[in-house]
CSV table of C-alpha atoms (C1' of nucleotides) in Angstrom, one decimal:
chain,number,residue,atom,x,y,z
L,290,MET,CA,55.9,38.0,-53.8
L,291,ARG,CA,53.8,40.0,-51.5
L,292,ASN,CA,53.6,43.7,-52.2
L,293,LEU,CA,55.7,43.5,-55.2
L,294,PRO,CA,54.3,45.3,-58.1
L,295,ILE,CA,54.4,42.5,-60.6
L,296,HIS,CA,52.6,42.9,-63.8
L,297,ILE,CA,50.4,40.2,-65.4
L,298,ALA,CA,50.5,40.4,-69.1
L,299,ILE,CA,47.6,39.0,-71.0
L,300,SER,CA,47.5,37.8,-74.6
L,301,PRO,CA,45.8,40.7,-76.7
L,302,ASP,CA,44.0,38.1,-78.4
L,303,LEU,CA,41.7,37.9,-75.4
L,304,TYR,CA,40.5,41.3,-75.3
L,305,THR,CA,39.4,43.9,-78.0
L,306,LYS,CA,40.8,46.9,-76.0
L,307,ASN,CA,43.3,46.2,-73.1
L,308,PRO,CA,41.2,46.7,-69.9
L,309,ASP,CA,44.6,47.4,-68.0
L,310,SER,CA,45.1,50.4,-70.2
L,311,SER,CA,42.3,52.7,-68.6
L,312,ASP,CA,40.6,53.2,-65.5
L,313,LEU,CA,37.2,52.2,-67.0
L,314,GLY,CA,38.9,48.9,-68.2
L,315,ARG,CA,40.2,48.2,-64.9
L,316,ARG,CA,36.8,48.8,-63.3
L,317,ILE,CA,35.1,46.5,-65.7
L,318,VAL,CA,37.4,43.6,-64.8
L,319,CYS,CA,37.3,44.1,-61.3
L,320,THR,CA,33.6,44.7,-60.9
L,321,SER,CA,32.8,41.9,-63.2
L,322,ILE,CA,34.7,39.6,-60.8
L,323,GLU,CA,32.2,40.7,-58.1
L,324,MET,CA,29.2,40.5,-60.1
L,325,ILE,CA,30.0,37.0,-61.5
L,326,ASP,CA,30.6,35.7,-58.1
L,327,GLU,CA,27.5,37.3,-56.7
L,328,LEU,CA,25.1,36.4,-59.7
L,329,GLY,CA,26.6,33.5,-61.2
L,330,PHE,CA,28.0,33.5,-64.9
L,331,GLU,CA,24.6,33.0,-66.5
L,332,ALA,CA,22.8,35.7,-64.8
L,333,PHE,CA,25.7,38.2,-65.1
L,334,THR,CA,25.3,40.4,-68.1
L,335,PHE,CA,27.1,43.2,-69.7
L,336,LYS,CA,24.2,45.4,-69.2
L,337,LYS,CA,24.1,44.9,-65.5
L,338,LEU,CA,27.9,45.5,-65.3
L,339,GLY,CA,27.7,48.7,-67.0
L,340,SER,CA,25.1,50.0,-64.9
L,341,ARG,CA,27.0,49.1,-61.9
L,342,ILE,CA,30.1,50.8,-63.0
L,343,GLY,CA,28.1,53.9,-63.8
L,344,SER,CA,28.8,53.3,-67.6
L,345,ASN,CA,26.9,51.1,-70.1
L,346,GLU,CA,26.8,48.1,-72.1
L,347,SER,CA,28.3,49.5,-75.2
L,348,SER,CA,31.4,50.6,-73.3
L,349,VAL,CA,32.0,47.2,-71.9
L,350,TYR,CA,31.7,45.7,-75.5
L,351,ARG,CA,34.5,48.1,-76.5
L,352,TYR,CA,37.0,45.9,-74.2
L,353,PHE,CA,35.5,42.6,-74.6
L,354,GLU,CA,33.8,40.9,-77.5
L,355,SER,CA,31.6,39.0,-75.4
L,356,LYS,CA,30.9,37.5,-71.8
L,357,HIS,CA,32.7,34.3,-72.9
L,358,MET,CA,35.7,36.4,-73.9
L,359,LEU,CA,35.6,38.2,-70.6
L,360,LEU,CA,35.6,34.8,-68.6
L,361,LEU,CA,38.6,33.6,-70.8
L,362,TYR,CA,40.5,36.8,-69.9
L,363,LEU,CA,39.8,36.1,-66.1
L,364,ILE,CA,40.8,32.5,-66.3
L,365,ASN,CA,44.1,33.5,-68.2
L,366,TRP,CA,44.8,36.1,-65.6
L,367,TYR,CA,44.2,33.5,-62.9
L,368,TRP,CA,46.7,30.9,-64.2
L,369,SER,CA,49.2,33.5,-65.0
L,370,TRP,CA,49.0,34.7,-61.4
L,371,THR,CA,49.2,31.2,-60.2
L,372,GLU,CA,52.3,30.6,-62.3
L,373,TYR,CA,53.9,33.8,-60.4
L,374,GLN,CA,52.9,32.2,-57.2
L,375,LEU,CA,54.4,28.9,-58.2
L,376,ALA,CA,57.7,30.6,-59.5
L,377,PHE,CA,58.0,32.5,-56.3
L,378,ALA,CA,57.3,29.6,-54.0
L,379,VAL,CA,59.8,27.3,-55.6
L,380,HIS,CA,62.5,29.9,-56.0
L,381,ASN,CA,65.8,28.9,-54.4
L,382,ILE,CA,64.5,25.4,-53.5
L,383,GLU,CA,66.9,22.7,-54.5
L,384,SER,CA,64.9,19.5,-53.6
L,385,PRO,CA,62.6,18.4,-56.3
L,386,ARG,CA,60.3,16.9,-53.8
L,387,GLU,CA,60.2,20.0,-51.8
L,388,LYS,CA,59.3,21.9,-54.9
L,389,LEU,CA,56.6,19.5,-56.1
L,390,GLU,CA,55.1,19.6,-52.4
L,391,LYS,CA,54.9,23.6,-52.8
L,392,ALA,CA,53.3,23.3,-56.0
L,393,ILE,CA,50.5,20.9,-54.8
L,394,ARG,CA,50.0,23.3,-52.0
L,395,ILE,CA,49.4,26.3,-54.1
L,396,PHE,CA,46.9,24.3,-56.1
L,397,THR,CA,45.1,22.8,-53.2
L,398,GLN,CA,44.9,25.2,-50.3
L,399,LYS,CA,42.5,27.9,-49.9
L,400,ILE,CA,42.9,30.8,-52.2
L,401,ASP,CA,44.0,33.9,-50.6
L,402,VAL,CA,44.3,37.4,-51.7
L,403,ASP,CA,47.7,38.8,-52.9
L,404,ASN,CA,48.2,42.5,-52.3
L,405,SER,CA,50.5,42.7,-55.3
L,406,PHE,CA,47.6,43.4,-57.7
L,407,SER,CA,45.5,46.1,-56.3
L,408,HIS,CA,42.2,46.0,-58.3
L,409,ILE,CA,41.7,42.3,-58.5
L,410,ASN,CA,40.6,40.3,-55.6
L,411,GLU,CA,42.2,36.8,-56.1
L,412,ALA,CA,40.0,35.0,-53.5
L,413,ILE,CA,36.9,36.0,-55.2
L,414,LEU,CA,38.5,35.2,-58.7
L,415,GLY,CA,39.4,31.9,-57.3
L,416,ARG,CA,35.7,31.0,-56.5
L,417,ILE,CA,34.9,32.0,-60.0
L,418,ILE,CA,37.6,29.8,-61.4
L,419,ILE,CA,36.3,26.9,-59.2
L,420,ALA,CA,32.6,27.5,-60.2
L,421,GLU,CA,32.7,28.8,-63.7
L,422,SER,CA,36.0,28.0,-65.6
L,423,SER,CA,35.0,24.7,-67.0
L,424,LYS,CA,32.1,26.4,-68.8
L,425,ALA,CA,34.8,28.1,-70.8
L,426,TYR,CA,36.2,25.2,-72.5
L,427,HIS,CA,33.0,22.8,-72.4
L,428,THR,CA,31.9,24.5,-75.6
L,429,LYS,CA,31.5,23.6,-79.2
L,430,ASP,CA,34.3,26.1,-80.0
L,431,VAL,CA,37.1,24.5,-77.8
L,432,ASP,CA,39.0,23.3,-80.7
L,433,LYS,CA,38.9,26.7,-82.6
L,434,GLU,CA,39.7,28.5,-79.5
L,435,ASN,CA,42.4,26.0,-78.6
L,436,GLU,CA,44.1,26.7,-82.0
L,437,LYS,CA,44.0,30.4,-81.2
L,438,GLY,CA,45.7,29.8,-77.9
L,439,PHE,CA,43.2,30.8,-75.6
L,440,TYR,CA,44.1,28.0,-73.1
L,441,LYS,CA,47.8,28.1,-73.4
L,442,THR,CA,48.5,29.9,-69.9
L,443,TYR,CA,46.8,26.7,-68.2
L,444,LYS,CA,48.7,24.4,-70.6
L,445,ARG,CA,52.0,25.9,-69.7
L,446,LEU,CA,51.2,25.6,-66.1
L,447,VAL,CA,50.5,22.0,-66.3
L,448,LYS,CA,53.6,21.5,-68.6
L,449,ARG,CA,55.5,23.0,-65.6
L,450,VAL,CA,54.2,20.9,-63.0
L,451,SER,CA,54.7,17.8,-65.1
L,452,GLU,CA,58.4,18.6,-65.5
L,453,MET,CA,58.6,18.8,-61.7
L,454,ILE,CA,57.2,15.4,-61.5
L,455,LEU,CA,59.5,14.0,-64.1
L,456,GLU,CA,62.5,15.4,-62.1
L,457,ILE,CA,61.7,13.2,-59.2
L,458,ASN,CA,60.7,10.2,-61.4
L,459,PRO,CA,61.7,10.4,-65.0
L,460,SER,CA,60.1,7.2,-65.7
L,461,PHE,CA,56.6,8.2,-64.5
L,462,GLU,CA,54.2,7.6,-67.3
L,463,PHE,CA,51.4,10.0,-66.7
L,464,PRO,CA,52.7,13.4,-65.5
L,465,HIS,CA,50.1,15.5,-67.2
L,466,MET,CA,47.1,13.4,-66.1
L,467,LEU,CA,48.4,13.5,-62.5
L,468,THR,CA,48.7,17.3,-62.6
L,469,THR,CA,45.3,18.0,-64.1
L,470,THR,CA,43.9,15.5,-61.6
L,471,VAL,CA,45.2,17.4,-58.8
L,472,ILE,CA,44.3,20.8,-60.3
L,473,GLU,CA,40.7,20.1,-61.3
L,474,GLY,CA,40.2,17.8,-58.3
L,475,ALA,CA,40.9,20.4,-55.7
L,476,HIS,CA,38.8,22.7,-57.3
L,477,HIS,CA,35.8,20.1,-57.2
L,478,GLN,CA,36.6,19.4,-53.7
L,479,ARG,CA,36.5,23.1,-52.5
L,480,TYR,CA,33.1,23.3,-54.5
L,481,PHE,CA,31.8,20.1,-53.0
L,482,SER,CA,32.7,21.2,-49.5
L,483,GLU,CA,30.5,24.2,-49.9
L,484,HIS,CA,27.6,22.6,-51.8
L,485,LEU,CA,27.8,18.9,-52.0
L,486,PRO,CA,29.4,17.8,-48.7
L,487,ALA,CA,28.4,14.2,-49.3
L,488,LEU,CA,30.8,14.1,-52.1
L,489,THR,CA,33.9,14.9,-50.2
L,490,ASP,CA,35.8,14.5,-46.8
L,491,PHE,CA,36.3,18.1,-46.0
L,492,GLU,CA,36.6,19.2,-42.4
L,493,GLU,CA,37.3,22.7,-41.4
L,494,GLY,CA,40.7,23.6,-40.3
L,495,LYS,CA,42.0,20.1,-41.0
L,496,ASN,CA,43.6,20.8,-44.3
L,497,ASN,CA,42.2,17.6,-45.9
L,498,ILE,CA,42.4,18.8,-49.4
L,499,VAL,CA,46.0,19.5,-49.2
L,500,ARG,CA,46.8,16.5,-47.3
L,501,PHE,CA,44.9,14.1,-49.5
L,502,TYR,CA,46.3,15.4,-52.8
L,503,THR,CA,49.8,15.7,-51.5
L,504,ASP,CA,49.8,12.1,-50.3
L,505,LEU,CA,48.1,10.9,-53.6
L,506,VAL,CA,50.8,12.6,-55.7
L,507,PHE,CA,53.8,11.2,-53.9
L,508,LYS,CA,52.4,7.7,-53.6
L,509,ALA,CA,51.4,7.6,-57.3
L,510,ILE,CA,55.0,8.8,-58.5
L,511,GLU,CA,56.9,6.2,-56.2
L,512,ASN,CA,58.2,3.3,-58.1
L,513,ARG,CA,56.4,0.8,-55.6
Q,136,MET,CA,23.7,-7.5,-67.9
Q,137,ARG,CA,23.6,-7.5,-71.5
Q,138,ASN,CA,20.1,-7.7,-73.2
Q,139,LEU,CA,18.2,-7.9,-69.9
Q,140,PRO,CA,15.3,-5.7,-70.0
Q,141,ILE,CA,16.1,-3.8,-66.8
Q,142,HIS,CA,14.1,-0.7,-65.9
Q,143,ILE,CA,15.7,2.5,-64.9
Q,144,ALA,CA,13.4,4.4,-62.5
Q,145,ILE,CA,13.9,8.1,-62.2
Q,146,SER,CA,12.6,10.3,-59.5
Q,147,PRO,CA,9.4,12.0,-60.4
Q,148,ASP,CA,10.7,15.2,-59.1
Q,149,LEU,CA,12.9,15.4,-62.2
Q,150,TYR,CA,10.2,15.5,-64.8
Q,151,THR,CA,6.6,17.2,-65.1
Q,152,LYS,CA,5.1,14.1,-67.0
Q,153,ASN,CA,7.0,10.7,-67.0
Q,154,PRO,CA,8.8,10.7,-70.4
Q,155,ASP,CA,9.0,6.8,-70.3
Q,156,SER,CA,5.1,6.7,-70.3
Q,157,SER,CA,4.5,7.5,-73.8
Q,158,ASP,CA,6.2,7.2,-77.3
Q,159,LEU,CA,6.6,11.0,-77.6
Q,160,GLY,CA,8.4,11.0,-74.2
Q,161,ARG,CA,10.9,8.3,-75.2
Q,162,ARG,CA,11.4,10.3,-78.4
Q,163,ILE,CA,12.0,13.5,-76.4
Q,164,VAL,CA,14.6,11.8,-74.4
Q,165,CYS,CA,16.6,10.0,-77.0
Q,166,THR,CA,16.3,12.8,-79.5
Q,167,SER,CA,17.4,15.4,-76.8
Q,168,ILE,CA,20.5,13.1,-76.4
Q,169,GLU,CA,21.5,13.3,-80.1
Q,170,MET,CA,20.8,17.0,-80.3
Q,171,ILE,CA,22.8,18.1,-77.2
Q,172,ASP,CA,25.6,15.9,-78.4
Q,173,GLU,CA,25.5,17.7,-81.8
Q,174,LEU,CA,24.8,21.3,-81.0
Q,175,GLY,CA,26.2,21.5,-77.4
Q,176,PHE,CA,23.8,22.3,-74.3
Q,177,GLU,CA,23.7,26.0,-75.0
Q,178,ALA,CA,22.7,25.8,-78.6
Q,179,PHE,CA,20.3,23.1,-77.9
Q,180,THR,CA,16.6,24.4,-77.5
Q,181,PHE,CA,13.2,22.9,-77.0
Q,182,LYS,CA,12.1,24.4,-80.2
Q,183,LYS,CA,14.7,22.8,-82.2
Q,184,LEU,CA,14.0,19.5,-80.3
Q,185,GLY,CA,10.2,19.9,-81.1
Q,186,SER,CA,10.5,20.3,-84.7
Q,187,ARG,CA,13.2,17.5,-85.0
Q,188,ILE,CA,10.6,15.0,-83.4
Q,189,GLY,CA,7.8,16.3,-85.6
Q,190,SER,CA,6.1,18.0,-82.7
Q,191,ASN,CA,6.7,21.4,-81.1
Q,192,GLU,CA,8.0,23.3,-78.1
Q,193,SER,CA,4.9,23.3,-76.0
Q,194,SER,CA,4.7,19.6,-76.1
Q,195,VAL,CA,8.3,19.2,-74.8
Q,196,TYR,CA,7.4,21.7,-71.9
Q,197,ARG,CA,4.8,19.3,-70.8
Q,198,TYR,CA,7.3,16.6,-70.0
Q,199,PHE,CA,10.1,18.8,-68.7
Q,200,GLU,CA,9.9,22.2,-67.0
Q,201,SER,CA,13.2,23.4,-68.5
Q,202,LYS,CA,16.1,22.6,-70.5
Q,203,HIS,CA,18.0,22.5,-67.2
Q,204,MET,CA,15.6,19.9,-65.8
Q,205,LEU,CA,15.9,17.7,-68.7
Q,206,LEU,CA,19.7,17.7,-68.4
Q,207,LEU,CA,19.3,16.7,-64.6
Q,208,TYR,CA,17.1,13.8,-65.7
Q,209,LEU,CA,19.7,12.7,-68.3
Q,210,ILE,CA,22.4,12.9,-65.7
Q,211,ASN,CA,20.3,10.9,-63.0
Q,212,TRP,CA,19.5,8.3,-65.7
Q,213,TYR,CA,23.1,7.9,-66.5
Q,214,TRP,CA,24.3,7.5,-62.9
Q,215,SER,CA,21.5,4.9,-62.2
Q,216,TRP,CA,22.5,3.0,-65.3
Q,217,THR,CA,26.2,3.2,-64.1
Q,218,GLU,CA,25.0,1.9,-60.9
Q,219,TYR,CA,23.5,-1.1,-62.5
Q,220,GLN,CA,26.7,-1.7,-64.3
Q,221,LEU,CA,28.5,-1.6,-61.2
Q,222,ALA,CA,26.2,-3.9,-59.3
Q,223,PHE,CA,26.3,-6.4,-62.2
Q,224,ALA,CA,30.1,-6.1,-62.4
Q,225,VAL,CA,30.8,-7.0,-58.8
Q,226,HIS,CA,28.1,-9.7,-58.4
Q,227,ASN,CA,29.6,-12.7,-57.0
Q,228,ILE,CA,33.0,-11.3,-56.6
Q,229,GLU,CA,34.5,-11.9,-53.1
Q,230,SER,CA,37.6,-10.1,-53.3
Q,231,PRO,CA,37.3,-6.4,-52.2
Q,232,ARG,CA,40.2,-5.4,-54.2
Q,233,GLU,CA,38.7,-7.1,-57.3
Q,234,LYS,CA,35.5,-5.4,-56.8
Q,235,LEU,CA,37.3,-2.0,-56.5
Q,236,GLU,CA,39.2,-2.7,-59.5
Q,237,LYS,CA,36.1,-3.5,-61.5
Q,238,ALA,CA,34.5,-0.3,-60.2
Q,239,ILE,CA,37.5,1.8,-61.3
Q,240,ARG,CA,37.2,0.2,-64.7
Q,241,ILE,CA,33.5,1.2,-65.1
Q,242,PHE,CA,34.4,4.9,-64.3
Q,243,THR,CA,37.5,5.1,-66.4
Q,244,GLN,CA,37.1,3.0,-69.6
Q,245,LYS,CA,35.5,4.1,-72.7
Q,246,ILE,CA,31.6,4.3,-72.4
Q,247,ASP,CA,30.1,1.6,-74.4
Q,248,VAL,CA,26.4,1.1,-75.7
Q,249,ASP,CA,24.5,-1.2,-73.6
Q,250,ASN,CA,21.6,-3.1,-75.6
Q,251,SER,CA,19.4,-3.6,-72.5
Q,252,PHE,CA,18.1,0.1,-72.9
Q,253,SER,CA,16.7,0.2,-76.4
Q,254,HIS,CA,15.9,3.9,-77.0
Q,255,ILE,CA,18.8,5.5,-75.0
Q,256,ASN,CA,22.4,5.4,-76.7
Q,257,GLU,CA,24.8,5.2,-73.5
Q,258,ALA,CA,27.9,6.1,-75.4
Q,259,ILE,CA,26.4,9.4,-76.6
Q,260,LEU,CA,24.9,10.1,-73.3
Q,261,GLY,CA,28.2,9.6,-71.9
Q,262,ARG,CA,29.8,12.1,-74.0
Q,263,ILE,CA,27.0,14.5,-72.8
Q,264,ILE,CA,27.8,13.6,-69.2
Q,265,ILE,CA,31.5,14.3,-69.8
Q,266,ALA,CA,31.0,17.6,-71.6
Q,267,GLU,CA,27.9,19.2,-70.0
Q,268,SER,CA,27.3,17.5,-66.7
Q,269,SER,CA,29.3,20.1,-64.6
Q,270,LYS,CA,26.9,22.7,-65.7
Q,271,ALA,CA,24.3,21.1,-64.1
Q,272,TYR,CA,25.5,21.6,-60.5
Q,273,HIS,CA,27.6,24.9,-61.2
Q,274,THR,CA,24.6,26.9,-60.9
Q,275,LYS,CA,23.4,29.4,-58.2
Q,276,ASP,CA,20.6,27.0,-57.4
Q,277,VAL,CA,22.9,24.1,-56.4
Q,278,ASP,CA,22.1,24.2,-52.7
Q,279,LYS,CA,18.3,24.4,-53.3
Q,280,GLU,CA,18.5,21.6,-55.8
Q,281,ASN,CA,20.5,19.4,-53.6
Q,282,GLU,CA,18.0,19.9,-51.0
Q,283,LYS,CA,15.3,18.5,-53.4
Q,284,GLY,CA,17.4,15.5,-54.0
Q,285,PHE,CA,18.4,16.3,-57.5
Q,286,TYR,CA,21.9,14.9,-57.1
Q,287,LYS,CA,21.0,11.9,-55.1
Q,288,THR,CA,21.8,9.2,-57.5
Q,289,TYR,CA,25.3,10.4,-58.0
Q,290,LYS,CA,25.8,10.9,-54.2
Q,291,ARG,CA,24.5,7.2,-53.8
Q,292,LEU,CA,27.0,6.0,-56.3
Q,293,VAL,CA,30.0,7.6,-54.8
Q,294,LYS,CA,28.9,6.5,-51.3
Q,295,ARG,CA,28.9,3.0,-52.7
Q,296,VAL,CA,32.4,3.2,-54.1
Q,297,SER,CA,33.7,4.8,-50.9
Q,298,GLU,CA,32.4,1.8,-48.9
Q,299,MET,CA,34.4,-0.5,-51.2
Q,300,ILE,CA,37.4,1.6,-50.5
Q,301,LEU,CA,36.8,1.2,-46.7
Q,302,GLU,CA,36.4,-2.4,-47.1
Q,303,ILE,CA,40.0,-2.9,-48.2
Q,304,ASN,CA,41.4,-0.1,-45.8
Q,305,PRO,CA,38.9,0.9,-42.9
Q,306,SER,CA,41.4,3.6,-41.7
Q,307,PHE,CA,41.6,5.5,-45.2
Q,308,GLU,CA,40.6,9.0,-44.3
Q,309,PHE,CA,39.4,10.3,-47.5
Q,310,PRO,CA,37.3,7.8,-49.6
Q,311,HIS,CA,34.8,10.3,-51.0
Q,312,MET,CA,37.5,12.6,-52.2
Q,313,LEU,CA,39.3,9.5,-53.8
Q,314,THR,CA,36.1,8.5,-55.6
Q,315,THR,CA,35.0,11.8,-56.8
Q,316,THR,CA,38.7,12.5,-58.0
Q,317,VAL,CA,38.6,9.3,-60.1
Q,318,ILE,CA,35.0,9.8,-61.5
Q,319,GLU,CA,35.5,13.6,-62.4
Q,320,GLY,CA,39.2,13.2,-63.1
Q,321,ALA,CA,38.4,10.3,-65.8
Q,322,HIS,CA,35.9,12.6,-67.6
Q,323,HIS,CA,38.1,15.3,-67.6
Q,324,GLN,CA,40.9,13.1,-69.3
Q,325,ARG,CA,38.4,11.8,-71.8
Q,326,TYR,CA,37.6,15.3,-72.5
Q,327,PHE,CA,41.1,16.4,-72.7
Q,328,SER,CA,42.1,13.5,-74.9
Q,329,GLU,CA,39.7,14.7,-77.6
Q,330,HIS,CA,40.2,18.5,-77.3
Q,331,LEU,CA,43.1,19.6,-75.2
Q,332,PRO,CA,45.7,16.7,-75.6
Q,333,ALA,CA,48.4,18.8,-73.9
Q,334,LEU,CA,46.7,18.3,-70.8
Q,335,THR,CA,46.7,14.6,-70.7
Q,336,ASP,CA,48.8,11.6,-71.7
Q,337,PHE,CA,46.2,9.6,-73.5
Q,338,GLU,CA,47.4,7.3,-76.3
Q,339,GLU,CA,44.9,5.3,-78.4
Q,340,GLY,CA,44.6,1.7,-77.3
Q,341,LYS,CA,47.0,1.7,-74.4
Q,342,ASN,CA,44.3,2.2,-71.8
Q,343,ASN,CA,46.3,4.9,-70.1
Q,344,ILE,CA,43.2,6.3,-68.3
Q,345,VAL,CA,42.2,3.1,-66.7
Q,346,ARG,CA,45.7,2.1,-65.9
Q,347,PHE,CA,46.6,5.6,-64.4
Q,348,TYR,CA,43.5,5.6,-62.1
Q,349,THR,CA,43.7,2.1,-61.0
Q,350,ASP,CA,47.3,2.5,-60.0
Q,351,LEU,CA,46.6,6.0,-58.3
Q,352,VAL,CA,43.7,4.5,-56.1
Q,353,PHE,CA,45.6,1.2,-55.0
Q,354,LYS,CA,48.5,3.2,-54.0
Q,355,ALA,CA,46.6,5.9,-52.3
Q,356,ILE,CA,44.7,3.6,-50.0
Q,357,GLU,CA,47.9,1.5,-49.2
Q,358,ASN,CA,49.1,1.8,-45.5
Q,359,ARG,CA,52.6,2.9,-46.8
T,109,DT,C1',44.7,78.5,-75.9
T,110,DG,C1',42.4,76.2,-79.6
T,111,DC,C1',41.8,72.0,-82.5
T,112,DT,C1',41.8,67.3,-83.2
T,113,DT,C1',41.6,62.6,-82.1
T,114,DT,C1',40.1,59.3,-79.0
T,115,DT,C1',37.1,57.5,-75.7
T,116,DT,C1',32.8,57.3,-73.6
T,117,DG,C1',27.8,57.4,-73.1
T,118,DA,C1',23.1,57.1,-74.6
T,119,DT,C1',19.7,55.5,-77.4
T,120,DA,C1',17.8,52.4,-80.6
T,121,DG,C1',17.3,48.3,-82.7
T,122,DT,C1',17.8,42.9,-84.0
T,123,DA,C1',17.4,38.0,-83.6
T,124,DT,C1',16.9,34.6,-80.4
T,125,DT,C1',15.8,32.4,-76.2
T,126,DA,C1',13.2,30.4,-72.6
T,127,DC,C1',9.4,30.4,-71.4
T,128,DT,C1',3.4,31.0,-70.5
T,129,DA,C1',-1.1,31.0,-71.9
T,130,DT,C1',-4.9,29.8,-74.9
T,131,DT,C1',-7.4,27.2,-77.9
T,132,DA,C1',-8.4,23.7,-81.3
T,133,DT,C1',-7.7,18.9,-82.6
T,134,DA,C1',-6.5,14.3,-82.2
T,135,DT,C1',-6.4,10.1,-79.4
T,136,DT,C1',-7.3,7.0,-75.7
T,137,DT,C1',-10.4,5.3,-72.2
T,138,DG,C1',-14.5,3.9,-69.9
Z,145,DC,C1',-20.1,7.1,-78.3
Z,146,DA,C1',-19.0,10.6,-74.8
Z,147,DA,C1',-15.7,12.3,-71.9
Z,148,DA,C1',-11.2,12.8,-70.5
Z,149,DT,C1',-6.8,13.4,-71.7
Z,150,DA,C1',-2.7,14.3,-74.7
Z,151,DT,C1',-1.0,16.8,-78.5
Z,152,DA,C1',-0.2,20.6,-81.8
Z,153,DA,C1',-0.6,25.2,-83.4
Z,154,DT,C1',-0.3,29.8,-82.5
Z,155,DA,C1',0.7,33.9,-80.2
Z,156,DG,C1',2.8,36.5,-76.8
Z,157,DT,C1',6.4,38.4,-73.1
Z,158,DA,C1',10.5,39.7,-71.0
Z,159,DA,C1',15.2,39.2,-71.1
Z,160,DT,C1',19.5,38.2,-73.4
Z,161,DA,C1',23.5,39.0,-76.5
Z,162,DC,C1',24.7,41.5,-79.4
Z,163,DT,C1',25.5,45.7,-83.4
Z,164,DA,C1',25.1,50.4,-85.2
Z,165,DT,C1',24.8,55.2,-84.7
Z,166,DC,C1',25.9,59.6,-82.9
Z,167,DA,C1',26.7,63.2,-79.6
Z,168,DA,C1',29.3,64.6,-75.7
Z,169,DA,C1',33.4,64.4,-72.9
Z,170,DA,C1',38.1,64.0,-72.2
Z,171,DA,C1',42.8,63.7,-73.7
Z,172,DG,C1',46.8,64.9,-76.6
Z,173,DC,C1',49.2,68.2,-78.8
Z,174,DA,C1',50.8,72.8,-81.5
DNA sequence: TGCTTTTTGATAGTATTACTATTATATTTG
DNA sequence: CAAATATAATAGTAATACTATCAAAAAGCA
């Protein structure tokens, strides 16, 4: 997938004006990624963002209704991008086990920059997803927002991986649980490894997160 | 453990004045649990809490420095309570496998009220832990707060379960990862089952969450 | 080129939040 | 009963998460 100019389409429900349609919009997105990473989501404001990009608050509001909608946009962008990574990784691979192994690696390995999408730094965005994405759905509005389709990118990805699992073992009862356990779990382990190391068994360069979850999945779907 | 007046001690670093030392303090804690559950953590304020308990904002601030510290207090209370549940459940049990199985059940089953602690409703508190607890450590201050010991109750619990795992298989490489994967994972599944069912395989009354994670753990620690 | 439409920028304003500070009034304790 | 302590009431502050308005700049196009 490297260096191919693939375009990631985001549902118009997630923005007021498409940030990909103007230079200002793209600067809003890429600078917001930097700033959320630097300041954390709570300390990040549209006012600060506006002044950093040499514009102002009201211009940002013309693209995104709220901070929260911007976060949802970023999350959906990230999962769409991951979906492409996944599609590319399993392309032309026959073996269902090999396909699943590649998928697990994508979710559990360190997130790397992908040159295909110039203005977005996926490594930084990955850190935001790890640290902030749960705040997007742990809200009193989840149900309403779920109906509006704000989480559909993630759900589609989970469905895709679940199908890979069923390809290997069609009688496995819990493919969705296993998939979300791996995706969310890997994020936790990455976060813990940096901030709460007592909660993990991370060791630099030993690929423990990938190894742990790969082993976990293949043992789980085995018919004893 | 039912109906025994066990006392849960919380580190004084987590409060300004011990809420367990006065009637007002206990009302602050138990009413805050109700209100966070009703309103969600972001919409919950000390002002609203003060007026609900027939007191006011400034009185609440005398017990807790901030909303965030109150959340940390609740989280530590919850994990201490879970630690008691765990100790009680494995007491007098010889078999390491049976002990671990009981532990997994405690983390994955539906949270139930425990009559031992009159003023706190553990079932509601459990919902708060599931929906809000990740907000406590996904902050720019994690490292500082970790040094101050604000997460030590949770870390101690994870350590305890990790030791149970190692009792069964001393050569298992990732006991902490496995433990946090189960605890955090089970919380996610409970949340998803209510709000994002496409992400899980929950079915009422079929005990899928307990079954899934029990199976996952025992297969994972097996030496193939 | 001029003219219109659209996009952006600047300023102002609002309600609410997350506090702090002060002081008066209860309540407890010695 | 006095002194100490706990609580309640009020006021105030800086910041946040927006909304509204309007002028200036840029883009589209005849």
